[in-house]
mmCIF file with all atom_site columns, C-alpha atoms in Angstrom:
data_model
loop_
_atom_site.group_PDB
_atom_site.id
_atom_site.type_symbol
_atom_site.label_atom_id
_atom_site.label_alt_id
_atom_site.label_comp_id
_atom_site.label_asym_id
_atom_site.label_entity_id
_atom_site.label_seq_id
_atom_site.pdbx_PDB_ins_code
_atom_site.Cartn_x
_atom_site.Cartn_y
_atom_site.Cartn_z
_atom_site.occupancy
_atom_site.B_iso_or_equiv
_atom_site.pdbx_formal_charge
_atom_site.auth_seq_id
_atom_site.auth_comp_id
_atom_site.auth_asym_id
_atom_site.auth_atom_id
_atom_site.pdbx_PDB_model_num
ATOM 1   C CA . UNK A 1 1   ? -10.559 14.576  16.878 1.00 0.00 ? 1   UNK A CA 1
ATOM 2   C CA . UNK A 1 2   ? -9.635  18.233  16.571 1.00 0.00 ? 2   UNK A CA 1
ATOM 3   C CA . UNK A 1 3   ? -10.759 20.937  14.146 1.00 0.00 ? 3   UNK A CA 1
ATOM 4   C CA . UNK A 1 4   ? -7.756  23.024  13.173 1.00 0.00 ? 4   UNK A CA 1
ATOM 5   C CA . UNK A 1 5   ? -9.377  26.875  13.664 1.00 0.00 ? 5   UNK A CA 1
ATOM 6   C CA . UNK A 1 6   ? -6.946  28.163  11.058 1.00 0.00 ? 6   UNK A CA 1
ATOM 7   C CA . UNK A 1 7   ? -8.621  25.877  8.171  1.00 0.00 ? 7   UNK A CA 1
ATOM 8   C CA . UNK A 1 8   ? -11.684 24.841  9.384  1.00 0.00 ? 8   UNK A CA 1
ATOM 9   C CA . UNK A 1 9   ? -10.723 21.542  8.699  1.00 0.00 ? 9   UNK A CA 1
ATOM 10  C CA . UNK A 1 10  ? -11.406 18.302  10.876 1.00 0.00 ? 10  UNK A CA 1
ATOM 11  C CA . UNK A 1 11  ? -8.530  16.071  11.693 1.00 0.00 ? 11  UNK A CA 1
ATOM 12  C CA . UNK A 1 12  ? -8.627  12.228  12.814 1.00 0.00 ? 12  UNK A CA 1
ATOM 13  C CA . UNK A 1 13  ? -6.607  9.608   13.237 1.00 0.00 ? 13  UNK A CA 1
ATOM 14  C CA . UNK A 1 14  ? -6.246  7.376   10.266 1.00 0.00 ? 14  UNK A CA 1
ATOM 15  C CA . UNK A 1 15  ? -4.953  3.564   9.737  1.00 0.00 ? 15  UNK A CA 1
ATOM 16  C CA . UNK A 1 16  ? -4.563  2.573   6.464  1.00 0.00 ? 16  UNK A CA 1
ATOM 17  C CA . UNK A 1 17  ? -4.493  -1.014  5.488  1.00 0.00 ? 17  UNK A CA 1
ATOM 18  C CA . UNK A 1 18  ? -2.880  -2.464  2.371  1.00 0.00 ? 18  UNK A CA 1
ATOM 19  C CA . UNK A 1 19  ? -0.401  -4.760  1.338  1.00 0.00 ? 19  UNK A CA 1
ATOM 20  C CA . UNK A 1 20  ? 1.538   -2.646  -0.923 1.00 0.00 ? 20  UNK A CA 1
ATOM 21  C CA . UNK A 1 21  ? 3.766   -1.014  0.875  1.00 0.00 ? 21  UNK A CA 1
ATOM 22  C CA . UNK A 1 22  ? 3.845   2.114   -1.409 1.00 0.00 ? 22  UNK A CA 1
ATOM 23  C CA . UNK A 1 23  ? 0.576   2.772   -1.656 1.00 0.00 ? 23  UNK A CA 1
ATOM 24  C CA . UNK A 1 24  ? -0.273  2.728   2.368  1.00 0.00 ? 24  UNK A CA 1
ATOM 25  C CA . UNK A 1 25  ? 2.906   5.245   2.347  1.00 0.00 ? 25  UNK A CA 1
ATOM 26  C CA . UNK A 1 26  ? 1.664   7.424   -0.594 1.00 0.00 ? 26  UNK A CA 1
ATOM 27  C CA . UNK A 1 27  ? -1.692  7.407   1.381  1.00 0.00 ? 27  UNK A CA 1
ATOM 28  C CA . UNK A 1 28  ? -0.248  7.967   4.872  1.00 0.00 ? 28  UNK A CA 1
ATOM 29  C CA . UNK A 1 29  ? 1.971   11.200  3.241  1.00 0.00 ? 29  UNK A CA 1
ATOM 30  C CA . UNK A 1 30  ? -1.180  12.637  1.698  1.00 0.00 ? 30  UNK A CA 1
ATOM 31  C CA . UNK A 1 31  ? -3.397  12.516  5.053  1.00 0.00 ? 31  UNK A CA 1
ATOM 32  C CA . UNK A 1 32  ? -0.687  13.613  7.159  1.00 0.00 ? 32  UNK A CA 1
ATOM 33  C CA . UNK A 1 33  ? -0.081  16.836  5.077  1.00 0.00 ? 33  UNK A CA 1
ATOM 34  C CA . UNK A 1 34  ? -3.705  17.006  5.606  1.00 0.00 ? 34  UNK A CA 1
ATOM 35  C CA . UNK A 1 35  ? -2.789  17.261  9.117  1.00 0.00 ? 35  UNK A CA 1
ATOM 36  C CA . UNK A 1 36  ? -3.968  14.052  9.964  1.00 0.00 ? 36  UNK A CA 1
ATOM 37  C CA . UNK A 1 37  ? -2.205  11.690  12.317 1.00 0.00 ? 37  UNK A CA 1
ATOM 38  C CA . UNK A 1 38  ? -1.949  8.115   10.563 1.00 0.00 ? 38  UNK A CA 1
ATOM 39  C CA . UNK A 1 39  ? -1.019  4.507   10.953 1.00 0.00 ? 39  UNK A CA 1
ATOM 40  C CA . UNK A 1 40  ? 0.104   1.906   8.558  1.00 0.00 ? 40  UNK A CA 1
ATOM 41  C CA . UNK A 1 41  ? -0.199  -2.068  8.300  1.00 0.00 ? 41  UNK A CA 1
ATOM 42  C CA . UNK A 1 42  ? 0.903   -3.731  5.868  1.00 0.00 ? 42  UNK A CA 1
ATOM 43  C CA . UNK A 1 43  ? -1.163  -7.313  6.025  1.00 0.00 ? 43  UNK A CA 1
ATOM 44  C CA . UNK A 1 44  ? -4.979  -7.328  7.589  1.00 0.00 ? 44  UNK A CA 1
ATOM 45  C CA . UNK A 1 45  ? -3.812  -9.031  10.714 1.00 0.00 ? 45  UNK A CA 1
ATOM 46  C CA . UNK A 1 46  ? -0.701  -6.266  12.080 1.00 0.00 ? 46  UNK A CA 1
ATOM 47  C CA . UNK A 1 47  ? -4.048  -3.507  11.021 1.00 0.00 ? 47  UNK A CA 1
ATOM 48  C CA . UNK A 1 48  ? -6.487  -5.390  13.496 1.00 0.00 ? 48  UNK A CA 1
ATOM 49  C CA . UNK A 1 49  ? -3.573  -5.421  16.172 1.00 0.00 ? 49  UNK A CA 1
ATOM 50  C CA . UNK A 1 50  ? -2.649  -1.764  15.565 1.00 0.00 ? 50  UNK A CA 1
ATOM 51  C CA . UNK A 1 51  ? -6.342  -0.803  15.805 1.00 0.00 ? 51  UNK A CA 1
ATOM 52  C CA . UNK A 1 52  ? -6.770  -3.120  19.031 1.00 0.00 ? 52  UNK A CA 1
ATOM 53  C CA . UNK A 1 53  ? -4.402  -1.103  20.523 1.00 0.00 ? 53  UNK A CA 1
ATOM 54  C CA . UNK A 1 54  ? -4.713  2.296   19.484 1.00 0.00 ? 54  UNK A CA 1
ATOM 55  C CA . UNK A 1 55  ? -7.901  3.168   18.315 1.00 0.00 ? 55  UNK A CA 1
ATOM 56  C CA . UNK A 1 56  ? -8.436  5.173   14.726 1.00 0.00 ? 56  UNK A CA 1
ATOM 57  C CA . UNK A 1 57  ? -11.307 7.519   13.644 1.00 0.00 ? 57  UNK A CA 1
ATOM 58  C CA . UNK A 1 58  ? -11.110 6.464   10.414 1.00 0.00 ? 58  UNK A CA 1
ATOM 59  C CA . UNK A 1 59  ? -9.476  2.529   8.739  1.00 0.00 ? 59  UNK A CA 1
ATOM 60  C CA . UNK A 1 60  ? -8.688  2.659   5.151  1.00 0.00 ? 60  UNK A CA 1
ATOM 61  C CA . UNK A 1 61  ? -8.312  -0.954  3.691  1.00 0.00 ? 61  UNK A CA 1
ATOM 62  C CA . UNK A 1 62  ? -7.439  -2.766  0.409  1.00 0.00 ? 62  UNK A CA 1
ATOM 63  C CA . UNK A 1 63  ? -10.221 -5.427  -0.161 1.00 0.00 ? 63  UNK A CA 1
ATOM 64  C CA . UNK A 1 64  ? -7.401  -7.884  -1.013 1.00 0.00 ? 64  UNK A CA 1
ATOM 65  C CA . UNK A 1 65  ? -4.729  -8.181  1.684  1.00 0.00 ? 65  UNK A CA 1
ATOM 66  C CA . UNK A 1 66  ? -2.467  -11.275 1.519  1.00 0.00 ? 66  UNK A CA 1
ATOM 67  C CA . UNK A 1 67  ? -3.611  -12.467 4.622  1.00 0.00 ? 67  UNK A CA 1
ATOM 68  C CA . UNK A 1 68  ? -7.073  -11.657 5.156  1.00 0.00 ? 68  UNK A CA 1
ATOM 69  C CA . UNK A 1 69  ? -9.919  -10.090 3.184  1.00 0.00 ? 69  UNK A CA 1
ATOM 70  C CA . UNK A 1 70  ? -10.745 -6.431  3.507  1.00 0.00 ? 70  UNK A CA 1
ATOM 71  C CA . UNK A 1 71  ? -14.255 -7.484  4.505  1.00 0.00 ? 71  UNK A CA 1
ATOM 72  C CA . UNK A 1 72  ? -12.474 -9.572  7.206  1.00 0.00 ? 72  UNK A CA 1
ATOM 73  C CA . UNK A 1 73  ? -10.699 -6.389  8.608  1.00 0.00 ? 73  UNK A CA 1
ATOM 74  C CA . UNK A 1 74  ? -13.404 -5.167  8.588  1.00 0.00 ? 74  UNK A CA 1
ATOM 75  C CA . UNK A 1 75  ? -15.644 -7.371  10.868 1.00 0.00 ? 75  UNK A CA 1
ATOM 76  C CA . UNK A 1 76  ? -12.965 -7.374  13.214 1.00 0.00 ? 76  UNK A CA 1
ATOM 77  C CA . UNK A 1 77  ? -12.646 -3.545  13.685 1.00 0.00 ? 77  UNK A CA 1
ATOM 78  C CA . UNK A 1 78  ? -16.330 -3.401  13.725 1.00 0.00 ? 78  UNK A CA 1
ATOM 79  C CA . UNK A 1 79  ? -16.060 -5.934  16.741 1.00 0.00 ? 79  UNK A CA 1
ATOM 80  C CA . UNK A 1 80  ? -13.751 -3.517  18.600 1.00 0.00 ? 80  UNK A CA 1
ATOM 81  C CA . UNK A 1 81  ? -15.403 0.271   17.983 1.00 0.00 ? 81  UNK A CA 1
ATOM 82  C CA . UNK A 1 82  ? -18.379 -0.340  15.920 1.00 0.00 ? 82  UNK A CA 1
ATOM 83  C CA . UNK A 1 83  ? -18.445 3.882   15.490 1.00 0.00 ? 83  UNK A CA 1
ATOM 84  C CA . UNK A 1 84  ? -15.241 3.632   13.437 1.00 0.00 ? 84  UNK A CA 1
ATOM 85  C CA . UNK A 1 85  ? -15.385 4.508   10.066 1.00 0.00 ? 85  UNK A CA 1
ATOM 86  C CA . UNK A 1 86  ? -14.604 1.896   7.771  1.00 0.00 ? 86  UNK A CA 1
ATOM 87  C CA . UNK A 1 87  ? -13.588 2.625   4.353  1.00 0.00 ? 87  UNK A CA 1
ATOM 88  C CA . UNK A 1 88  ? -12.965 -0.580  2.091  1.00 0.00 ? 88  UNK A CA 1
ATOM 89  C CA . UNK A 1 89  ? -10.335 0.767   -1.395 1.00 0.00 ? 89  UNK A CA 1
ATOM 90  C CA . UNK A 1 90  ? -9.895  -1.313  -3.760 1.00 0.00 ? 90  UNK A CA 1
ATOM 91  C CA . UNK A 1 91  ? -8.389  -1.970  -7.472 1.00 0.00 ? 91  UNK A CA 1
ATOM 92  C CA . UNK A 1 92  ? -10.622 -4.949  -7.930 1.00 0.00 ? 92  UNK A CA 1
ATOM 93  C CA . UNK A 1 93  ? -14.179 -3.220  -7.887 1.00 0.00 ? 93  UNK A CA 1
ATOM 94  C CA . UNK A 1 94  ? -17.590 -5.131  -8.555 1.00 0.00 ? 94  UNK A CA 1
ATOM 95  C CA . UNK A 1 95  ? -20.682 -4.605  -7.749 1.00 0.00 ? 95  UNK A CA 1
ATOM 96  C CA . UNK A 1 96  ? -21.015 -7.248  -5.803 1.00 0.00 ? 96  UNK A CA 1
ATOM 97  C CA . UNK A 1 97  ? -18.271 -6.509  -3.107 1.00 0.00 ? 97  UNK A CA 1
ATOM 98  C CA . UNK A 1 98  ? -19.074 -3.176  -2.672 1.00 0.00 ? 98  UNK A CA 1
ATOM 99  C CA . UNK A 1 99  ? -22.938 -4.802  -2.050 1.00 0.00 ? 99  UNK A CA 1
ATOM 100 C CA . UNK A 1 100 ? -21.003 -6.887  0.200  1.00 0.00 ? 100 UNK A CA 1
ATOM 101 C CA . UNK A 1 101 ? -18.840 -4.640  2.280  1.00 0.00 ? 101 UNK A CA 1
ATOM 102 C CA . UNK A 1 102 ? -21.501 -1.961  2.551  1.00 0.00 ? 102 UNK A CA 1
ATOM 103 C CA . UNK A 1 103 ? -23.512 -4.688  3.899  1.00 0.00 ? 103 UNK A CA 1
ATOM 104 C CA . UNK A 1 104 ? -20.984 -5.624  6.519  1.00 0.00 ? 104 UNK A CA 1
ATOM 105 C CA . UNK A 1 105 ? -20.686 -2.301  7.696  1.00 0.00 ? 105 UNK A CA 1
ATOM 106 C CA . UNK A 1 106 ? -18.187 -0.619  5.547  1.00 0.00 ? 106 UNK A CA 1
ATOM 107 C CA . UNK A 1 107 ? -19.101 3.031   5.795  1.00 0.00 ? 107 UNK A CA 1
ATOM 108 C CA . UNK A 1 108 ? -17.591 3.857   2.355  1.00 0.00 ? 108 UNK A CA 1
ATOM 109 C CA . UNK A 1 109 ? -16.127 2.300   -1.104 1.00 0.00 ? 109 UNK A CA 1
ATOM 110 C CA . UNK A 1 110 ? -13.152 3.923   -3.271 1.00 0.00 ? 110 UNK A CA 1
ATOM 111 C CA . UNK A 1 111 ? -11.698 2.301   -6.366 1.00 0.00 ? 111 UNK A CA 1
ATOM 112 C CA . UNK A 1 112 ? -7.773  1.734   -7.115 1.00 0.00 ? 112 UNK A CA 1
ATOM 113 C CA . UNK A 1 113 ? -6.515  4.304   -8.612 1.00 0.00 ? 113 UNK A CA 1
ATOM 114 C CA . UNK A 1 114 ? -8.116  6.471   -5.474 1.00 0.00 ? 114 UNK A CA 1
ATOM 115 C CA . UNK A 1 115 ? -8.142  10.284  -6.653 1.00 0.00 ? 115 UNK A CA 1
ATOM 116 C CA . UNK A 1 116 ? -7.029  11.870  -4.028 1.00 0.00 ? 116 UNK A CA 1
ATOM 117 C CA . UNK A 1 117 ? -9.263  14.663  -4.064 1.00 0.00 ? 117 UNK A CA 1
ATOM 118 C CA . UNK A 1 118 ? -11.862 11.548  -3.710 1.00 0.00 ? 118 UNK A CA 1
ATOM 119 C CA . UNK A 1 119 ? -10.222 10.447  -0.684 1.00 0.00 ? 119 UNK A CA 1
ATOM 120 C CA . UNK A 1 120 ? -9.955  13.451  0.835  1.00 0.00 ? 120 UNK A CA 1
ATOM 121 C CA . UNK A 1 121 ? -13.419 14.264  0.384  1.00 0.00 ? 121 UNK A CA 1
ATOM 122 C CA . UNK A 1 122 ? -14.513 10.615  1.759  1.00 0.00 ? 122 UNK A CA 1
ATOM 123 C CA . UNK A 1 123 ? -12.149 10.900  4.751  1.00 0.00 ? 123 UNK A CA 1
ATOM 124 C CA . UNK A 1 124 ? -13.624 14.552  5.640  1.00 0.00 ? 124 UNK A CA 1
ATOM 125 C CA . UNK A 1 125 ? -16.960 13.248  5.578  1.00 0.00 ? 125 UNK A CA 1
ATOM 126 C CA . UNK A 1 126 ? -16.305 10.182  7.451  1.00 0.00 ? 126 UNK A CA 1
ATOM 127 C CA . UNK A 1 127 ? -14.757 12.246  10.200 1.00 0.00 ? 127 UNK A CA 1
ATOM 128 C CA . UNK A 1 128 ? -17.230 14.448  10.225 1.00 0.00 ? 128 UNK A CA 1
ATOM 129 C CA . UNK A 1 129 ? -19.485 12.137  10.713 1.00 0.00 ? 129 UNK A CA 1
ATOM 130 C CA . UNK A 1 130 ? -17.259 10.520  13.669 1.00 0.00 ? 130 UNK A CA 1
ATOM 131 C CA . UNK A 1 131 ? -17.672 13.690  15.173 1.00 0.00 ? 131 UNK A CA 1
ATOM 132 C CA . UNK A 1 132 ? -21.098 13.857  14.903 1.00 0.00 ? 132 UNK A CA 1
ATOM 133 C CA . UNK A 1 133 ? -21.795 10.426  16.135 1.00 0.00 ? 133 UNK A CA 1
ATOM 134 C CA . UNK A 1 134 ? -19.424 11.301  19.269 1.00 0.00 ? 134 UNK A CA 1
ATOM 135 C CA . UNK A 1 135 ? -21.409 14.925  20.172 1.00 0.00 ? 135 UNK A CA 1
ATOM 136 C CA . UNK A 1 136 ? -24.689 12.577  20.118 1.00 0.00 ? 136 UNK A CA 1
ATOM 137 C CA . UNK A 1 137 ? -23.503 10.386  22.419 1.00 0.00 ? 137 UNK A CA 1
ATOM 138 C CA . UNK A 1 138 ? -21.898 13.194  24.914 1.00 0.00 ? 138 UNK A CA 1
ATOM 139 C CA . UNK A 1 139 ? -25.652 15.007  24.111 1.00 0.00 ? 139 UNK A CA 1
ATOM 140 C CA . UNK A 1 140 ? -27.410 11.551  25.623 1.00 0.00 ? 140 UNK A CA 1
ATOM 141 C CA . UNK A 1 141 ? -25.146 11.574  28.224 1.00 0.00 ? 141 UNK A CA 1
ATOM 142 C CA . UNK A 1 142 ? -25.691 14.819  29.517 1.00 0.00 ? 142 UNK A CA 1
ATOM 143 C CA . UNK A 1 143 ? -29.933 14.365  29.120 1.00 0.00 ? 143 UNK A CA 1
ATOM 144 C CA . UNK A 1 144 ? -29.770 11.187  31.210 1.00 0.00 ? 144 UNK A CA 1
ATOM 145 C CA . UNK A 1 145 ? -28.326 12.930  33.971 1.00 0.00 ? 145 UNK A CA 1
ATOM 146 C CA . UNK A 1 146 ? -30.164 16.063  33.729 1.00 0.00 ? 146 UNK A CA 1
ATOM 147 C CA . UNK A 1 147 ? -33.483 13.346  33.298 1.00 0.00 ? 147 UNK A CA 1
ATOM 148 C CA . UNK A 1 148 ? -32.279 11.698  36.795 1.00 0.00 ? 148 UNK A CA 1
ATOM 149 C CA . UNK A 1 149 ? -31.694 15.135  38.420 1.00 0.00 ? 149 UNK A CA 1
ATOM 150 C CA . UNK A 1 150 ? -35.484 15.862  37.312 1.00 0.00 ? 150 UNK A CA 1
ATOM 151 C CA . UNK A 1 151 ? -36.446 12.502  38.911 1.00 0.00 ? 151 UNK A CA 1
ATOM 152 C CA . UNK A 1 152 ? -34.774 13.386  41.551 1.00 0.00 ? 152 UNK A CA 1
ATOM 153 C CA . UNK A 1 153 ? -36.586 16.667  42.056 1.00 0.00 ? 153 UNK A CA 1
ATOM 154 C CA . UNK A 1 154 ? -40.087 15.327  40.886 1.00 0.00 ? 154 UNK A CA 1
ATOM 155 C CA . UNK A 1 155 ? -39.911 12.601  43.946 1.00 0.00 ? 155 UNK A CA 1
ATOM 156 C CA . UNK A 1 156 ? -38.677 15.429  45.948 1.00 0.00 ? 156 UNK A CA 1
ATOM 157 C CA . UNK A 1 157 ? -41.677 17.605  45.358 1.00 0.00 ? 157 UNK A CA 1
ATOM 158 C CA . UNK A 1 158 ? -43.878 14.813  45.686 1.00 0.00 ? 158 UNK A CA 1
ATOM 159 C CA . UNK A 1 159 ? -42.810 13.719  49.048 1.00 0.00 ? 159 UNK A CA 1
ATOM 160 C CA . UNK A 1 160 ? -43.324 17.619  49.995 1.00 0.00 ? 160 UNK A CA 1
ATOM 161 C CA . UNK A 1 161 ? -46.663 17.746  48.771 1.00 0.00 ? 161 UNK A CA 1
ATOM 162 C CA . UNK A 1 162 ? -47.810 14.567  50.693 1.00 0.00 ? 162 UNK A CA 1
ATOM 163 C CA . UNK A 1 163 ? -46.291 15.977  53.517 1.00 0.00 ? 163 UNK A CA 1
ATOM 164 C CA . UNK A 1 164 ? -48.291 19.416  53.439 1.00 0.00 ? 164 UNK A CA 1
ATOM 165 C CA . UNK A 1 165 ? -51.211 17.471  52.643 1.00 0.00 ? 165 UNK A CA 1
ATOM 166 C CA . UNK A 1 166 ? -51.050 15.624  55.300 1.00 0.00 ? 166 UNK A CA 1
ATOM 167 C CA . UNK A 1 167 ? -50.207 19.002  57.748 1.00 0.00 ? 167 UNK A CA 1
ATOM 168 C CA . UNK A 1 168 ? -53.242 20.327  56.102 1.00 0.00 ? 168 UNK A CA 1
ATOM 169 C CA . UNK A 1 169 ? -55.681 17.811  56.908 1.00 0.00 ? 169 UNK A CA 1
ATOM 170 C CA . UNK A 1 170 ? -54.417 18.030  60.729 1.00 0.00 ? 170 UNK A CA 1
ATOM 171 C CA . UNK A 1 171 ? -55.337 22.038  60.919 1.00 0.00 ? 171 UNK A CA 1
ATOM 172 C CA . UNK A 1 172 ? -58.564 23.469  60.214 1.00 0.00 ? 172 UNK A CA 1
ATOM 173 C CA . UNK A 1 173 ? -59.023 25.231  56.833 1.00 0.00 ? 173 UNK A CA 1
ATOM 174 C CA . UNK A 1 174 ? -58.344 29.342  58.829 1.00 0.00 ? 174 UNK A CA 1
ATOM 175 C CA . UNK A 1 175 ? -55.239 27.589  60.669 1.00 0.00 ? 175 UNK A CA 1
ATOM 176 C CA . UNK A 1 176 ? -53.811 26.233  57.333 1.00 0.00 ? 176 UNK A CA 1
ATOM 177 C CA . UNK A 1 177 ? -54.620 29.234  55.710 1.00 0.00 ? 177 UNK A CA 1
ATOM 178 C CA . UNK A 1 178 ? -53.174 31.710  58.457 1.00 0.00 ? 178 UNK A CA 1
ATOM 179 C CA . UNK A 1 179 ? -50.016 28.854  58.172 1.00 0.00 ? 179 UNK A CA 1
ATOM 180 C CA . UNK A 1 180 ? -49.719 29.165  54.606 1.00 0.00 ? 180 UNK A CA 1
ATOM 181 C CA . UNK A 1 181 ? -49.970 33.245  55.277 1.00 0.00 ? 181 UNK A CA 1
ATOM 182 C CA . UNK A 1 182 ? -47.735 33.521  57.654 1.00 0.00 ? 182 UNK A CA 1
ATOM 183 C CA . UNK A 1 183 ? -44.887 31.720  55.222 1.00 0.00 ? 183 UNK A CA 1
ATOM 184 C CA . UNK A 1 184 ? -45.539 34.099  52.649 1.00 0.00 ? 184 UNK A CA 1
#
């Protein structure tokens, strides 16, 4: 996911999900002059099978597809990356499914007709939070290796010191001492 220096903006990679053909093209135009790269599926099933195969930063889907439900679409991309961000738009909002699909994991909940600057804002701070997520992990990595370098060294030290014990206790205290001296 690259941040374009020019407009401090983050970009991602985007699939959007929904079965009317116009609006996952009006939505793909949008984010791609946004200088996002994006995907399109029309039914739930080609989305899940685009995002097996490519993965997305970000999946934008329709609550009601004809072949699956949005919260469907969503369990399944949760299955494969559950750090994707997974934002459920709909024209048939209540309460209730946006309980529902917040509950399942849905990261975020927009309402047919989407304002754009809405969706822009959501996507931002979806990637953003992508981003985020990803620098943690990379952070973790790079402490668990510098933690097993410091093991390393710790049982390193420790096998010294038992060894200079040990050449200690087989000198008398001036020898050790004129030793220890002598390697300064």
């Amino acid at each position: 996911m690259p941040v374009d220096t020019q407009k401090e903006e983050i970009t991602g990679r985007i699939l959007v999900i929904d079965d009317e053909p116009v609006i996952a093209d009006t939505m793909a135009k949008i984010l791609r002059t946004a200088g996002h790269t994006v995907d399109t599926a029309i039914s739930g099933r080609e989305g899940v099978e685009i995002f097996a195969h490519h993965p997305h930063d970000v999946v934008l889907t329709d609550l009601r597809l004809g072949d699956m439900d949005g919260t469907e679409v969503l369990a399944e991309i949760k299955k494969i990356n559950p750090d994707t961000s997974v934002i459920i738009v709909t024209g048939y909002a209540t309460t209730e499914s946006a309980i529902e699909a917040i509950r399942l994991g849905a990261n975020d909940y927009l309402t047919k007709p989407v304002r754009m600057s809405d969706l822009m804002m959501t996507i931002r701070r979806q990637l953003s939070a992508v981003m985020l997520e990803q620098q943690v992990r990379e952070l973790n990595r790079e402490v668990a290796v510098e933690r097993d370098k410091l093991k390393r060294t710790v049982t390193e030290l420790s096998l010294l010191k038992r060894l200079a014990e040990r050449m200690m206790s087989a000198f008398s205290y001036i020898e050790g001492f004129d030793l220890i001296l002598n390697l300064l």
